[in-house]
Amino acid sequence: MASPLEIDEVNENKGRMWDLEQKIDQPMDEEAGRLRNMYREKKFSALLLLRLAYQSLGVVYGDLGTSPLYVFYNTFPHGIEHQEDVVGALSLIIYSLTLVPLLKYVFIVLRANDNGQGGTFALYALLCRHANIKIIPNQHRTDEELTTYSRTAFHEKSFAAKTKRWLEGQAFIKSTILILVLVGTCMVIGDGILTPAISGVVVLVAVVILVGLFSMQHYGTDRVGWLFAPIVLLWLLLIGGIGMYNLSRFGGNVLKAFSPLYVYRYLRNGRKKSWLSLGGILLSITGTEALFADLANFPVSSVQIAFTLIVFPCLLLAYSGQAAYLVDNLDHYQDAFYRSIPDRIYWPVFVIATLAAIVASQATITATFSIIKQALAHGCFPRVKVVHTSKKYLGQVYIPDINWILMVLCIAVTAGFKNQSQIGNAYGTAVVLVMLVTTLLMILVMILVWHCHWILVVVFTGLSLIVECTYFSAVLFKVDQGGWAPLAIAGVFLIVMYVWHYGTVKRYEFELHSKVSMAWILGLGPSLGLVRVPGIGLVYTELASGVPHIFSHFITNLPALHSVVVFVCVKYLPVYTVPEEERFLVKRIGPKNYHIFRCVARYGYKDLHKKDDDFEKKLFDNLFMFVRLESMMEGCSDSEYSLCEPQNEQSREFMLNNNGNTTSMSNVDFSVSSVDSIVPARSPSHVNVVTFQSSSHCTDIDELEFLNGCREAGVVHILGNTVVRASRDSRFYKKIAVDYIYAFLRKICRENSVIFNIPHESLLNVGQVFYV
């Protein structure tokens, strides 16, 4: 199905002006085809996988691994009446760990990663590539030619095709899916804020440790993982060993809990009391939702290895050992874990437990950084500073502003909640909502991406919803007992994200509907009716075609214009990354003497603008390369040429650059299909010039010299400063959202000039007001 942008263009006036515009500002199909290269996913050796699996323990599994500290107390906050209740609770814990973290997440959901990226936005990106459900219609068919734009095809009469058409035809469904994604993201953030509070550490000590923990985040996931991994590994081995000790000391009678019959007996005998206790048992699988969101930091195999070989067996032993102890000591339900520790190792284990409880926060802190980075790329979060913390693993990021906000909220929650049972209720609410959102998105992934048989979809959906809805019904009764906290925190973040996305969509629609006809611009003549002064003007726009309104506003209010104009469109695509060699698309608009170009810079949600001169440098490198290629092609009128899929061995990677050196074009496939050959020739001035052994010669380098001279004369970055206001007849909630919330977020977020590191003296803001 065509995007709304394409439909608008097709339905425009079919007269001469429209035909002219199509000729001078065509989509970049050819330019995109030139850049098609094979992108190889990085392979990991067995030794490196084991190293990353070990490292993932300190980042991914701290939360899940420390659940034995508080599960039994939150399951039986008012005491244990019968020994059978302990066995029934253990049986529920065993099957919850097996069905949710092991089967659902480790073996199924982790497979739905977007080339190693996890979380709800990664699932959303997968769906956006397989169905046109993205609300901002800034994609084009050329984007689908990216080597990382992987998607599967299906028959038009298949169930997947019918589902795709249904999703694309319903604007309400598109908005619902986006809201689901935002809810899941906000709940993960709320989960991260609640994790330290449930650790049970003395408040003052917890606050001090939290300040230290958040102060370390700027070192990055790689270093933090190496620091925390031995703590979590030692902790898991200790609780597994203590569990084995208690099983041998108090007997293995509790192992009958591996029979699902005891789940049925527990719920039947306890009725409502047992039902409500599910909120405590749910805490045994907390941290599972962060497992998927943290996937950006580690390869899937390493996360799977760590869970199946270390985390899962150690947790089973720990819970079984605690249950064996509780069966003989029913009155020790409040601190069963610490009471079950052998006296000789009590204090060492206490110290490790305290450290592990605080380290548990790392899983959700790292997950929050990853999902907010993804939300930024989808236009669903205000622009904040994002720092890559590892040169080896680009998915590892640190967001300073979010880090300190999380710290303040964590300290507030830790100090505010005095009752651990209330904290447990709040924690469970956040966890189960994230799991429900993941299940609903996975249904669409299984249909559209994996093309699973409907029976498999029904089985997965049925099992997941039975478990999660059962837990959800239990935590609903505890909303007033602490469960309101994650809902309130997530609600604030949801409002911020949705309002920001709404403003982003409206700004794009304004640019789309107010764009200026290229034919009108070219009708002004080569000088555009102005004095063309030396220099290059980079006009930033969100449009990949057409002339933005700010440019017409600019040329009608100023008497002069730069000799070279480049319309720069920076857009994010629903892919995890865009390879460097495919990032920029460049084309000429109009005749040569107009010196107008368009450059589209494409990024994935894992990519990051570096705070240096790389962006401008790469933009001009690609612009000059385009001019060289164009000059070369014009000199080869007797030859057929292609810039993708090399056809013979006559291609060479030497071209003339503006400084008189040889530029290597290893990132662009360039080939000439002709009887002529390309050979590098040495000119008298010792400049490497590409000449053709034919009657045509590519010696037109005047424009290159002109462009280089204009660049040396100065580069001006022209940015639009669009102010969005609610119209006078808008409803009051819309005025609050647009005039106050969105305006406040625009004021405190990073400016585009900062993101692109534009010097203040080279910046020109063009202001305009838009009413919605």
Coordinates of N, CA and C in Angstrom, one line a residue, residues 136 383 499-514 540-543 549-550 719-725 738 742 746 749-752 765-766 768 770-772:
I136 N 4.1 8.5 11.3 CA 4.8 9.6 10.5 C 5.1 9.0 9.2
R383 N 14.3 15.2 22.6 CA 15.7 15.0 22.3 C 16.6 15.2 23.5
V499 N 2.6 13.2 24.0 CA 2.5 14.6 23.6 C 3.6 15.0 22.7
W500 N 4.8 14.5 23.0 CA 6.0 14.8 22.1 C 5.8 14.2 20.7
H501 N 5.3 12.9 20.7 CA 5.0 12.3 19.4 C 3.9 13.0 18.6
Y502 N 2.9 13.5 19.3 CA 1.8 14.2 18.7 C 2.3 15.5 18.0
G503 N 3.2 16.2 18.8 CA 3.8 17.5 18.2 C 4.7 17.2 17.1
T504 N 5.4 16.1 17.1 CA 6.3 15.7 16.0 C 5.5 15.4 14.7
V505 N 4.4 14.7 14.9 CA 3.6 14.4 13.8 C 3.0 15.6 13.1
K506 N 2.5 16.5 14.0 CA 1.8 17.7 13.5 C 2.9 18.6 12.8
R507 N 4.1 18.7 13.3 CA 5.1 19.5 12.6 C 5.4 18.9 11.2
Y508 N 5.5 17.6 11.1 CA 5.8 17.0 9.9 C 4.6 17.2 8.9
E509 N 3.4 17.1 9.3 CA 2.3 17.3 8.5 C 2.2 18.8 8.0
F510 N 2.6 19.7 8.9 CA 2.7 21.1 8.5 C 3.7 21.3 7.3
E511 N 4.9 20.7 7.5 CA 5.9 20.8 6.4 C 5.4 20.2 5.1
L512 N 4.8 19.0 5.3 CA 4.3 18.3 4.1 C 3.3 19.1 3.3
H513 N 2.3 19.7 4.0 CA 1.3 20.4 3.3 C 1.6 21.8 2.9
S514 N 2.7 22.4 3.5 CA 3.0 23.7 3.1 C 4.3 23.8 2.2
Y540 N 17.9 22.5 6.4 CA 17.5 21.3 7.1 C 15.9 21.2 7.0
T541 N 15.4 20.0 6.7 CA 14.0 19.8 6.5 C 13.7 18.3 6.9
E542 N 12.5 18.1 7.2 CA 12.1 16.7 7.5 C 11.5 16.0 6.2
L543 N 11.4 16.8 5.2 CA 10.9 16.2 3.9 C 12.0 15.6 3.0
H549 N 8.8 24.9 3.5 CA 8.2 26.2 3.6 C 9.2 27.3 4.1
I550 N 10.1 26.9 5.0 CA 11.1 27.8 5.5 C 12.0 28.4 4.5
L719 N 18.1 26.4 9.8 CA 17.2 25.5 10.5 C 15.8 26.2 10.7
G720 N 14.8 25.4 10.6 CA 13.5 26.0 10.8 C 13.1 25.9 12.3
N721 N 12.6 26.9 12.9 CA 12.2 26.9 14.3 C 10.7 27.1 14.3
T722 N 10.0 25.9 14.1 CA 8.6 25.9 14.0 C 7.9 25.9 15.4
V723 N 7.2 26.9 15.7 CA 6.5 27.0 17.0 C 5.1 26.4 16.8
V724 N 4.7 25.4 17.5 CA 3.4 24.8 17.4 C 2.4 25.4 18.5
R725 N 1.3 25.9 18.1 CA 0.3 26.4 19.0 C -1.1 25.8 18.7
V738 N -0.6 21.1 24.0 CA 0.3 21.7 22.9 C 0.9 23.0 23.5
Y742 N 3.9 20.5 25.5 CA 4.8 20.3 24.3 C 5.8 21.5 24.3
R746 N 9.8 21.2 24.4 CA 10.7 21.8 23.3 C 11.7 22.8 23.9
C749 N 14.5 20.5 25.8 CA 15.2 19.4 25.1 C 16.3 20.0 24.3
R750 N 17.2 19.2 23.8 CA 18.3 19.6 23.0 C 17.9 20.1 21.6
E751 N 18.5 21.2 21.2 CA 18.2 21.8 19.9 C 18.9 20.9 18.8
N752 N 18.4 21.0 17.6 CA 19.0 20.3 16.5 C 20.4 20.8 16.2
N765 N 18.5 30.5 12.2 CA 17.1 30.0 12.5 C 16.1 30.8 11.8
V766 N 15.2 30.1 11.1 CA 14.0 30.7 10.5 C 12.8 30.4 11.2
Q768 N 8.8 30.3 12.5 CA 7.4 30.3 11.9 C 6.5 29.7 13.0
F770 N 2.8 27.7 13.8 CA 1.9 26.8 13.1 C 0.8 26.5 14.1
Y771 N -0.5 26.6 13.7 CA -1.6 26.4 14.6 C -2.3 25.1 14.3
V772 N -2.5 24.2 15.3 CA -3.1 22.9 15.1 C -4.5 22.9 15.7

